[in-house]
Short mmCIF file of C-alpha atoms and ligand atoms in Angstrom, two decimals:
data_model
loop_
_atom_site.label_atom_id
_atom_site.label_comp_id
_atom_site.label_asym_id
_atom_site.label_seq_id
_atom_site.Cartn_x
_atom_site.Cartn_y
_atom_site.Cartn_z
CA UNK A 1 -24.41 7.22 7.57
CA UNK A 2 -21.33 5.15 8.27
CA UNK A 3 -21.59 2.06 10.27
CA UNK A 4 -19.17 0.54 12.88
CA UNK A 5 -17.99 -3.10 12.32
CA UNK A 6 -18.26 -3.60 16.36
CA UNK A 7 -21.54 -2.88 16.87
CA UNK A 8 -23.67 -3.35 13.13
CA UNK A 9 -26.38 -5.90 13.27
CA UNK A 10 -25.61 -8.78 10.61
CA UNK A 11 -27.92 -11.12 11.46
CA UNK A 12 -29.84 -12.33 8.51
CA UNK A 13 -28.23 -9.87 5.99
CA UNK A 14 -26.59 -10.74 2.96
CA UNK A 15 -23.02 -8.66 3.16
CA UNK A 16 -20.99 -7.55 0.25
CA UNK A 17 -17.43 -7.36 0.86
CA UNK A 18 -14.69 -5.69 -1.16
CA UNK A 19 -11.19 -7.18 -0.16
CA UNK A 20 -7.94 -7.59 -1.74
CA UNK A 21 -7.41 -11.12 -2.69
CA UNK A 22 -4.96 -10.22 -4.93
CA UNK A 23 -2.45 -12.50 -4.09
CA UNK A 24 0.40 -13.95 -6.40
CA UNK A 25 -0.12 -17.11 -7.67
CA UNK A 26 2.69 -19.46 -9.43
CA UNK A 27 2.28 -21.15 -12.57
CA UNK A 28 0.55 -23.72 -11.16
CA UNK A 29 -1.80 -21.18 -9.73
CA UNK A 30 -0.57 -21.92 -6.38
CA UNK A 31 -0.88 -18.99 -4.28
CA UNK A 32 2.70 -18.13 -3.21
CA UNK A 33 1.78 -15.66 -0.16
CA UNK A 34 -1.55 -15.31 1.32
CA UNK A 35 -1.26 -12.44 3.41
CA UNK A 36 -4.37 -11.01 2.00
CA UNK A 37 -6.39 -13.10 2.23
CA UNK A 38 -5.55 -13.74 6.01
CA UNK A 39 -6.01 -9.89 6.28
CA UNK A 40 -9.56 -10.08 5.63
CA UNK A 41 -10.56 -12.64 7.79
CA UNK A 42 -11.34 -11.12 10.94
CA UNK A 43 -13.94 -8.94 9.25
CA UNK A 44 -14.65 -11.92 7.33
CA UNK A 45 -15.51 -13.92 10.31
CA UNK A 46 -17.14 -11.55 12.53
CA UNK A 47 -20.04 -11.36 9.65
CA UNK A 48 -20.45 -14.71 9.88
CA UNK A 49 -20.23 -15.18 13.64
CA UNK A 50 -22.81 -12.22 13.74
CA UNK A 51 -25.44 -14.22 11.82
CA UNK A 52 -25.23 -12.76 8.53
CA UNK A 53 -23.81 -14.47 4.94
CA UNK A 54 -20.99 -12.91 2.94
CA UNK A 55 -20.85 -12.26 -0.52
CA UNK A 56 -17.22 -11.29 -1.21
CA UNK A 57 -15.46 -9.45 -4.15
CA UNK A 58 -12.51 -8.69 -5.22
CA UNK A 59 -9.90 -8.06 -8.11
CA UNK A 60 -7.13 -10.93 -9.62
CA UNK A 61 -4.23 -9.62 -11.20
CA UNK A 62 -4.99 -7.08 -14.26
CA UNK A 63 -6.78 -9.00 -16.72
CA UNK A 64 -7.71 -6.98 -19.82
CA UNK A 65 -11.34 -9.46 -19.99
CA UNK A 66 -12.21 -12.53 -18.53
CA UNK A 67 -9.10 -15.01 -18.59
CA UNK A 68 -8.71 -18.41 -16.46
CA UNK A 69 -5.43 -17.21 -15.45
CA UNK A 70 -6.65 -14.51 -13.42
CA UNK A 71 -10.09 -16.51 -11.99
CA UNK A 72 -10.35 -16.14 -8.42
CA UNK A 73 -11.67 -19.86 -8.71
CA UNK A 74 -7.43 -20.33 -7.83
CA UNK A 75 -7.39 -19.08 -4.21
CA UNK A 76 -11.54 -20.79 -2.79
CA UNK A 77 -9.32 -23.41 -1.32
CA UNK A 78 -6.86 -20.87 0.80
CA UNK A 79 -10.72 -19.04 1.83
CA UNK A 80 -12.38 -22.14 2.82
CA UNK A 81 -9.30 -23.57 4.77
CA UNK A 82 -9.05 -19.60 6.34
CA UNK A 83 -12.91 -19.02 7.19
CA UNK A 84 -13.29 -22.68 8.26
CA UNK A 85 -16.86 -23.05 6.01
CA UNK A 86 -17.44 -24.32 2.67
CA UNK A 87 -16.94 -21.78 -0.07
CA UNK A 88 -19.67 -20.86 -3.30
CA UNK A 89 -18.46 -19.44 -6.44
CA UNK A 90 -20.18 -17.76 -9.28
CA UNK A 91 -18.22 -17.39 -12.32
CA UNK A 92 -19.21 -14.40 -13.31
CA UNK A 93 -19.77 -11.25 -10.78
CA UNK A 94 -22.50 -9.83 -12.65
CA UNK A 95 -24.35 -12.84 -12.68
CA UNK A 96 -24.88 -13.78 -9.28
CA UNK A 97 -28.76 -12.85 -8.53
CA UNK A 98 -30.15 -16.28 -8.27
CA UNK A 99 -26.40 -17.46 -6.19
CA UNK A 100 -26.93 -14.36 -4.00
CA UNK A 101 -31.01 -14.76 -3.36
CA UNK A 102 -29.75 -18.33 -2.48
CA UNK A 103 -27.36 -17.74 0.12
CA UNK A 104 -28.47 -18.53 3.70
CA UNK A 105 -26.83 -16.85 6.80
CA UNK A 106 -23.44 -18.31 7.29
CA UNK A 107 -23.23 -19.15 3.81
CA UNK A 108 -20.16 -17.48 2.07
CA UNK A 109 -20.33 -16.76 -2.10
CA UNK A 110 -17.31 -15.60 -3.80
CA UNK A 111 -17.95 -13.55 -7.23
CA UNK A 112 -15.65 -13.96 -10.03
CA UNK A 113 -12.52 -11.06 -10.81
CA UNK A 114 -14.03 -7.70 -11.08
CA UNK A 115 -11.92 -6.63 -13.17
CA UNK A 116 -12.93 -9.18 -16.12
CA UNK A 117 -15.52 -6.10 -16.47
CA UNK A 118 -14.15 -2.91 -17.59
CA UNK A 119 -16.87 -1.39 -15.69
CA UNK A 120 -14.69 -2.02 -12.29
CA UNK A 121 -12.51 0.31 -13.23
CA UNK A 122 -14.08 2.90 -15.49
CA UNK A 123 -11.73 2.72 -18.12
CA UNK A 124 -12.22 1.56 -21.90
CA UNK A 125 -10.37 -1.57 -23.00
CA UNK A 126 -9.42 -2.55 -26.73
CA UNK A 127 -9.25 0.63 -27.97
CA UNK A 128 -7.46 1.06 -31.10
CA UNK A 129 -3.88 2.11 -31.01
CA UNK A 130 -4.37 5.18 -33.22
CA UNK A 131 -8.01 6.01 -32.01
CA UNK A 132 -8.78 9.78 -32.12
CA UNK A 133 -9.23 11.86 -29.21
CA UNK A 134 -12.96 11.73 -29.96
CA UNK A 135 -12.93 7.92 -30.47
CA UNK A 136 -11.44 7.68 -26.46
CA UNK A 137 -13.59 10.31 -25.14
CA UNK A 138 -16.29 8.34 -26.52
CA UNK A 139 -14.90 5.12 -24.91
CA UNK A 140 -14.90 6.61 -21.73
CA UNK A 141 -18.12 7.83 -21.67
CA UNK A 142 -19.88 4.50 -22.65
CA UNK A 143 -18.14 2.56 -20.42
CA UNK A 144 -18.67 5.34 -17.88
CA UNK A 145 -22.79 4.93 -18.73
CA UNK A 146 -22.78 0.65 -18.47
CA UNK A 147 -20.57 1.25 -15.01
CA UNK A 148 -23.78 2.73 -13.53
CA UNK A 149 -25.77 -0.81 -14.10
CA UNK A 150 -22.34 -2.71 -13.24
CA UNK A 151 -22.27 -1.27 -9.79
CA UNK A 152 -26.24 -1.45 -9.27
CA UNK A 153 -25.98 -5.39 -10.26
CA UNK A 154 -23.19 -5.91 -7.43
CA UNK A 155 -25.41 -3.63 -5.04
CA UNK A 156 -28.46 -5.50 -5.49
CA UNK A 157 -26.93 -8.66 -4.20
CA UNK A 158 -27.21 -7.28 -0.85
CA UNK A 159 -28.46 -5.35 2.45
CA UNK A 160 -25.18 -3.98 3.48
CA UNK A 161 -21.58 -3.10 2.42
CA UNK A 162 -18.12 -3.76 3.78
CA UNK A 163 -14.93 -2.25 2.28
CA UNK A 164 -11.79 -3.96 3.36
CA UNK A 165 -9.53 -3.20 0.50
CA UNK A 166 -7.08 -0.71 1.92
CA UNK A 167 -4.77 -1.96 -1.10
CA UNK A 168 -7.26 -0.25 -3.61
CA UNK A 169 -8.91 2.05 -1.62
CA UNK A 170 -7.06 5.08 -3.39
CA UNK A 171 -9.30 3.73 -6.46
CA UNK A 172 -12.16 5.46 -7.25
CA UNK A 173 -13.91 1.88 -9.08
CA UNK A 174 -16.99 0.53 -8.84
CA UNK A 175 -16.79 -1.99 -5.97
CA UNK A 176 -14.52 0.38 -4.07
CA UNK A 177 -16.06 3.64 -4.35
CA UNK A 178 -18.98 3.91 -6.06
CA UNK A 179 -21.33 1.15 -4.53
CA UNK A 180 -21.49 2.80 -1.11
CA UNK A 181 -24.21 4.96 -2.24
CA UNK A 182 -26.11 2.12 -2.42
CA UNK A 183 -26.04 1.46 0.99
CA UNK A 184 -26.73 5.53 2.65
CA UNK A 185 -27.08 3.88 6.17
CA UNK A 186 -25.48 0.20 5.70
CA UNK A 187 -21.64 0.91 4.70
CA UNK A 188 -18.78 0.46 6.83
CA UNK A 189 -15.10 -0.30 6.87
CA UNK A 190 -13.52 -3.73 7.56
CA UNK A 191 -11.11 -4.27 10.26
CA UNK A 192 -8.26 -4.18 8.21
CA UNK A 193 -9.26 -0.58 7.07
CA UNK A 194 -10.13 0.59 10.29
CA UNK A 195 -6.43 -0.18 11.29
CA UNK A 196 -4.34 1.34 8.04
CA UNK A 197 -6.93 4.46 8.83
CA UNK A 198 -6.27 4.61 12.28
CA UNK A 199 -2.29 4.12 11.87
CA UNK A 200 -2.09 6.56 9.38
CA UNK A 201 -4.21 9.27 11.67
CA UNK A 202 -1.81 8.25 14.33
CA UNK A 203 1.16 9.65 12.01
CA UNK A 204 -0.74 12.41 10.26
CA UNK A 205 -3.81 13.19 12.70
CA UNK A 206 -2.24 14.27 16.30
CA UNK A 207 1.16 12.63 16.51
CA UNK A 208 3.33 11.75 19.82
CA UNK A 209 6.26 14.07 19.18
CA UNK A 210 9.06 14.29 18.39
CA UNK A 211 8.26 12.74 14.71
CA UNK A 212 10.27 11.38 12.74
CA UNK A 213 10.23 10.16 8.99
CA UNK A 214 12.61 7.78 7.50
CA UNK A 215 12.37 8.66 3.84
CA UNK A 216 14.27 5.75 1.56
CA UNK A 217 13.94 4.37 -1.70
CA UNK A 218 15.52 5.10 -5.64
CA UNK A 219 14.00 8.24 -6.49
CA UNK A 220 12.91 11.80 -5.16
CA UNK A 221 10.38 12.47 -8.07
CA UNK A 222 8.10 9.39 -6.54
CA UNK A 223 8.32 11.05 -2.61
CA UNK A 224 7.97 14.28 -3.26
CA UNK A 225 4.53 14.22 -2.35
CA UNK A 226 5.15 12.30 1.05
CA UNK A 227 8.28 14.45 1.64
CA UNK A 228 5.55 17.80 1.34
CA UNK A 229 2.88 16.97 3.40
CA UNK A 230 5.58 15.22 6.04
CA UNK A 231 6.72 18.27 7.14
CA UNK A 232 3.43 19.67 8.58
CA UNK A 233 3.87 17.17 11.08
CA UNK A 234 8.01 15.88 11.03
CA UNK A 235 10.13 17.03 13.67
CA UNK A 236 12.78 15.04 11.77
CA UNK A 237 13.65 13.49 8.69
CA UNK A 238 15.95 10.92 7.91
CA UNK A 239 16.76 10.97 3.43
CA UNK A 240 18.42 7.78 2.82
CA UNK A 241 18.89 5.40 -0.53
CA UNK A 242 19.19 5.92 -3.59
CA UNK A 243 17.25 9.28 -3.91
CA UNK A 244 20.18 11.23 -1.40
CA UNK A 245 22.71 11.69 -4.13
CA UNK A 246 20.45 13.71 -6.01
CA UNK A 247 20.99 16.22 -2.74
CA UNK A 248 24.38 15.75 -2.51
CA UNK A 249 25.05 16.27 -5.94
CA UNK A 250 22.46 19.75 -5.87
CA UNK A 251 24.43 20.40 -3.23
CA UNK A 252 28.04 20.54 -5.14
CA UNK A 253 29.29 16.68 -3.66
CA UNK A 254 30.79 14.33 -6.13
CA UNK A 255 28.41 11.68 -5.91
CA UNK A 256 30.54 9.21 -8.73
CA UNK A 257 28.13 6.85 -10.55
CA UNK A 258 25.39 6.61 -7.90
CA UNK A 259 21.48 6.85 -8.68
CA UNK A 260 20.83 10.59 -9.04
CA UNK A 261 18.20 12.86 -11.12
CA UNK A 262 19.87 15.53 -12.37
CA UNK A 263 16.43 17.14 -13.06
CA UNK A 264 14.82 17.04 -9.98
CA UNK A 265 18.20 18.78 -8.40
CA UNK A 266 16.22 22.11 -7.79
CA UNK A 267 13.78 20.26 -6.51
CA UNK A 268 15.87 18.48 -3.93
CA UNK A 269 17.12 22.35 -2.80
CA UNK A 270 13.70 23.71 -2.32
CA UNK A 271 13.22 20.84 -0.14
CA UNK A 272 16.09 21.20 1.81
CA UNK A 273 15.11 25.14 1.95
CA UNK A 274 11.33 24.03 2.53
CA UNK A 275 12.47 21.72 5.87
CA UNK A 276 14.76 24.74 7.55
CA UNK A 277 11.57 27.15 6.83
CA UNK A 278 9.29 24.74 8.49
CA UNK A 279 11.94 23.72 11.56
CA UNK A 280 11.86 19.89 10.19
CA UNK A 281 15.78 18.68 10.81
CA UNK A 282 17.07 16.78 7.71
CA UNK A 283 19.12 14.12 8.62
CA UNK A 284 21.07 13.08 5.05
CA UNK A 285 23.34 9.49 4.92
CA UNK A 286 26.66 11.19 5.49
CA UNK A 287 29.12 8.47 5.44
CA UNK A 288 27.89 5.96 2.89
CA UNK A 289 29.04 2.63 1.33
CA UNK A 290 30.12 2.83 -2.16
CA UNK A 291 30.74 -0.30 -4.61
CA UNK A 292 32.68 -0.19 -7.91
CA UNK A 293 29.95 -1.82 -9.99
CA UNK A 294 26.21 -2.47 -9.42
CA UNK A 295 25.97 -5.88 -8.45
CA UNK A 296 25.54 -8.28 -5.03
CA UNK A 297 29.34 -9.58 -5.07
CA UNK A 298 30.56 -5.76 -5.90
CA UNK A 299 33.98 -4.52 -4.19
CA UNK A 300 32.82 -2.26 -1.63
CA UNK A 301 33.95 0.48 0.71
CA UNK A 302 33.08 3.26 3.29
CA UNK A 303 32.97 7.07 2.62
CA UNK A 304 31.44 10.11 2.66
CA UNK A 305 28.47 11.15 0.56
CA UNK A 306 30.11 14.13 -1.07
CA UNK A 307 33.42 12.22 -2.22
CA UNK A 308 32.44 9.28 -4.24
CA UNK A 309 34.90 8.63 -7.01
CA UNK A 310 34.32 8.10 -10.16
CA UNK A 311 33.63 4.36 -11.21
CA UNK A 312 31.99 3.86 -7.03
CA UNK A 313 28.03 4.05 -6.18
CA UNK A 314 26.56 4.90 -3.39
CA UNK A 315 24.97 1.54 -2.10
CA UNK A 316 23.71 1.24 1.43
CA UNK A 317 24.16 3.52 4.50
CA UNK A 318 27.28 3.27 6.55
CA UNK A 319 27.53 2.59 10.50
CA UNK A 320 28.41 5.78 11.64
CA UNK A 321 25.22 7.42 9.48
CA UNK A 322 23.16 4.52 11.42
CA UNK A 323 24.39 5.21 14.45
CA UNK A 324 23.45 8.86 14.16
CA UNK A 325 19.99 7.74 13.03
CA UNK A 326 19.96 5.49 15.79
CA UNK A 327 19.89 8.56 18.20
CA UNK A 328 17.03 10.71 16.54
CA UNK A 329 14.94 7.25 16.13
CA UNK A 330 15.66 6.42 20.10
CA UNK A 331 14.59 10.13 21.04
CA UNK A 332 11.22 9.66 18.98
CA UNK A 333 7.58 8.82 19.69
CA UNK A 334 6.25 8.30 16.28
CA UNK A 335 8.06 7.03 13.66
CA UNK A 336 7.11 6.95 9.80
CA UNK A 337 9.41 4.25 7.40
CA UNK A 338 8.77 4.60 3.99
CA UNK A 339 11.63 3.03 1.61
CA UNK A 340 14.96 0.89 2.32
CA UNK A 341 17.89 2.84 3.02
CA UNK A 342 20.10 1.02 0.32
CA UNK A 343 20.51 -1.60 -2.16
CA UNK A 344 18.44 -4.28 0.38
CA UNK A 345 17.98 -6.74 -2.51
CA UNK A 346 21.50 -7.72 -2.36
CA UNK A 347 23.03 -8.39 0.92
CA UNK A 348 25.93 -7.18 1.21
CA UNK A 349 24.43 -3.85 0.40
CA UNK A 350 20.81 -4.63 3.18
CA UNK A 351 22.78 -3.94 6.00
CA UNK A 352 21.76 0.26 6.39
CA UNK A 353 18.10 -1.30 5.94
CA UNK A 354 17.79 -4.15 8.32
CA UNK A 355 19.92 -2.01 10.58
CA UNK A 356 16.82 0.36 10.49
CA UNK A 357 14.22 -2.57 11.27
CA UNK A 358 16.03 -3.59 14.76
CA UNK A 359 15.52 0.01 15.72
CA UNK A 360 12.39 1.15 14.96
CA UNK A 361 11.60 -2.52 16.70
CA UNK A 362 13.30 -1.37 19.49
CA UNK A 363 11.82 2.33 19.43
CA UNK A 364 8.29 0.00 19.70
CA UNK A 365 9.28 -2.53 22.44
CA UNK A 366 10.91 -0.82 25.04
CA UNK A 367 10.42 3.21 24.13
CA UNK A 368 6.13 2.68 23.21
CA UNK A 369 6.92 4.70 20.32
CA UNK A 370 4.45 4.27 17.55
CA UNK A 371 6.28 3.05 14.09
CA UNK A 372 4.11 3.03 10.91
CA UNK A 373 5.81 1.09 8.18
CA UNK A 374 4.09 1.41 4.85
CA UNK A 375 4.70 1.81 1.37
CA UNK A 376 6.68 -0.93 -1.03
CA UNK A 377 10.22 -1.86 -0.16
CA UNK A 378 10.38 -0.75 3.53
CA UNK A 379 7.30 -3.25 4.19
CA UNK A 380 9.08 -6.52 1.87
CA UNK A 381 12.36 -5.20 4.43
CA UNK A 382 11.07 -5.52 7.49
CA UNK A 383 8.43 -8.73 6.89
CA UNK A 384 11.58 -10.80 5.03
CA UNK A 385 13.63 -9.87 8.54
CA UNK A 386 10.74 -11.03 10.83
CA UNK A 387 10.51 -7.71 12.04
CA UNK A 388 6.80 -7.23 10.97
CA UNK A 389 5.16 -8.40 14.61
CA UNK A 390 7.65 -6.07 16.62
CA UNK A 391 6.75 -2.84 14.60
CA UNK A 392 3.34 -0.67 15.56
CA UNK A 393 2.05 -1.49 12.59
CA UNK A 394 2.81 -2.51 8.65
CA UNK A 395 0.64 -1.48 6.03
CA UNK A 396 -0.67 -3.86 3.19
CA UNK A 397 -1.26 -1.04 0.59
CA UNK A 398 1.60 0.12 -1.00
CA UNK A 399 0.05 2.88 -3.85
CA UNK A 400 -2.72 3.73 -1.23
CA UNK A 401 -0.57 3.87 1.82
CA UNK A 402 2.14 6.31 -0.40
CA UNK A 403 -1.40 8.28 -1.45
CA UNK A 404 -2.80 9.02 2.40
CA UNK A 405 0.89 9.90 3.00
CA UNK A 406 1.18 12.78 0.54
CA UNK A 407 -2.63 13.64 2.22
CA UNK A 408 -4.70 12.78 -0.20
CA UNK A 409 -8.40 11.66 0.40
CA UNK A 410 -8.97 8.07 -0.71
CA UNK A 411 -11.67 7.52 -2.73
CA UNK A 412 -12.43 4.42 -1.16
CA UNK A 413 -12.07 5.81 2.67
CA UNK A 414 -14.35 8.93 1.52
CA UNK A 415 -17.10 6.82 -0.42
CA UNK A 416 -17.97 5.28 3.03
CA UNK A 417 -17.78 8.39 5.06
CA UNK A 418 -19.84 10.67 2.83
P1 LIG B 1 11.13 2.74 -3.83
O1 LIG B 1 10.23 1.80 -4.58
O2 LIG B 1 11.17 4.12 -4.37
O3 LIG B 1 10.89 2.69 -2.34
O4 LIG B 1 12.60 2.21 -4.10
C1 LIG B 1 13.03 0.98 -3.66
C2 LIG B 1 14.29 0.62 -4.39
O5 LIG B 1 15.28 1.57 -4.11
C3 LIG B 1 14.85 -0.72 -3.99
O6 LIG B 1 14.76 -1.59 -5.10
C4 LIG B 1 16.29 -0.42 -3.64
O7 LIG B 1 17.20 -1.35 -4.15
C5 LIG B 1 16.51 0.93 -4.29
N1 LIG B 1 17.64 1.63 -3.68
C6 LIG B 1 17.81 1.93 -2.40
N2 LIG B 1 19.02 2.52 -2.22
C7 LIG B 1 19.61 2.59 -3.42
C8 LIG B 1 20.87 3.07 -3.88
N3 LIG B 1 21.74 3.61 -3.04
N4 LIG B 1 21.14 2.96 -5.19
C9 LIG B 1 20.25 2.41 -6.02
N5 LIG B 1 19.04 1.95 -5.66
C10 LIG B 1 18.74 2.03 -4.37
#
């Protein structure tokens, strides 16, 4: 049975905790940006101010085996300075029985990278480039068999389990997924969990309506999915970026040079044909700005989608499409974001995008309508603009975010609800 955070008993328990540490470090393994870590903390803490002592895990990077670039020994200093106690570390996670019998309440233990086991993750490493299909089945399986010891090592370590790794939560590894049935009646989320899972059910569970999605980004063939299940619950949708001259151009425009998929063209039809079924209003970038070469000090100018010459690109949405947007997002209670409306990275051509953050801030601040920015770009967009505290909510996990988006169940989310 699944615990709550609130109201668990942690005194004198010894309690595992998946997070997400994986933060990016510089070369002199200076962490650059330690949102992550800060995003654990709360959970972090409240096990500690409850009485118990926390044994915490996570992955570093993707390390093929154990490697001192991707040792979580790096970031102990950012965890002690954040939790405000004095940090253990044991430099290997599979070794940690006499560290973890150790451990008195309030005491915090960090195990080494996960992932410098291939038992995390389940899959076989070093394999041989031309190894037969038997050779990787057989791979797969062994490393499938020593997982099951791998995850009962990290279990035994202690009385209860925490997952607070929304980032990998769509990950069905050992310290994510499969370690909760080690703990049938002492598994719960995190607090950073708990909020991605409630934001999300706020979108897809029983929306405020009208809805509206704000769909951005390079290409159709990776939002698909999201695009799908969206319109179960979309009142509106709002197609911007790159991926909107692959419409135009299904739809006869001359789109010039600009991003476009010439194979997922049908694709981008059905959709359009799916959304008028369903009663979900498509809102495309109509008037667009175009530049005559990919680059930040391009010549630019204003047009519409349809009539791009040849030699321009479609870079960034123009005012009057914003302004239109402005109207459906101003008329909305819930909002999804999911993917910059153009070229943000250069700024001449982040205009359309940061455009986009002021109103769905607005929409939050003086219309209580509930905005949900997750996935990738959209999330870099609106944290680099300061926009990230006047939003409902921001999501730290880009793949897993995209994942509950297209409705998929989380392995990590189900593991502790089962
Ligand atoms: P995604 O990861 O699918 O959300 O895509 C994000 C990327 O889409 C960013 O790097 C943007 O620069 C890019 N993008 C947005 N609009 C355009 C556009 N009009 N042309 C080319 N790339 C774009």
């Amino acid at each position: 049975m699944q615990q709550n955070i609130n109201t668990y008993d942690f005194a004198g328990k010894k309690v595992i905790v998946r997070v997400d540490f994986n933060v990016p470090l510089n070369e002199k393994f200076e962490i650059t940006d330690d949102t992550r870590i800060r995003a654990a903390v709360p959970t972090l803490k409240k096990v500690l101010e409850k009485g118990g002592a926390l044994i915490i895990m996570s992955h570093l990077g993707r390390p093929k085996g154990p490697a001192d670039k991707f040792s979580l020994k790096h970031i102990l200093g950012r965890v002690e300075e954040l939790l405000g106690v004095a940090v253990k570390f044991c430099p290997d996670c599979q070794k940690a029985d006499e560290a973890a019998a150790e451990l008195k309440m309030g005491e915090v233990l960090v195990l080494e990278n996960l992932r410098f086991y291939a038992e995390e993750e389940g899959k076989p490493r070093g394999l041989a480039e031309d190894a037969t299909d038997e050779e990787k089945k057989a791979a797969k399986a062994a490393v499938k068999e020593s997982q099951k010891d791998f995850v009962k090592k990290l279990a035994s370590y202690a009385d209860c389990y925490i997952n607070d790794a929304f980032g990998t939560a769509h990950r069905a590894h050992a310290s994510t997924a499969l370690i909760a049935k080690y703990f049938p009646n002492d598994k719960m989320f995190g607090y950073l969990m708990e909020g991605e899972i409630k934001a999300i059910d706020q979108v897809l569970g029983n929306p405020q309506k009208p809805v509206t999605a704000i769909i951005g980004g390079a290409k159709v063939s990776s939002k698909i999915g999201i695009i799908e299940h969206l319109f179960d619950v979309c009142d509106n949708m709002i197609i911007g970026g790159g991926m909107v001259y692959t419409f135009i151009k299904a739809q006869g425009g001359q789109i010039g040079e600009s991003l476009c998929e010439d194979d997922q063209m049908p694709l981008a039809l059905d959709i359009l044909k799916k959304a008028e079924e369903k009663g979900v209003k498509i809102y495309l970038s109509k008037e667009v700005v175009i530049a005559n070469d990919f680059a930040p000090d391009a010549e630019s100018k204003i047009c519409l989608n349809s009539e791009i010459p040849a030699g321009w690109q479609g870079m960034d949405a123009a005012p009057s499409t914003l302004k239109i947007w402005e109207e459906v997002l101003l008329n909305s209670k819930t909002i999804l974001w999911n993917g910059p409306v153009g070229v943000f990275e250069f700024p001449a051509f982040a205009k359309g995008t940061n455009r986009i953050a002021e109103i769905l801030a607005e929409a939050t601040q003086k219309n209580g309508a509930f905005t949900l920015v997750g996935g990738g770009d959209s999330v870099a967009a609106v944290t680099q603009m300061g926009f990230a505290k006047k939003v409902s909510y921001v999501s730290t996990g880009g793949g897993a975010m995209l994942e509950a988006l297209e409705g998929k169940v989380l392995p990590g989310i189900a593991a502790v609800r089962e």
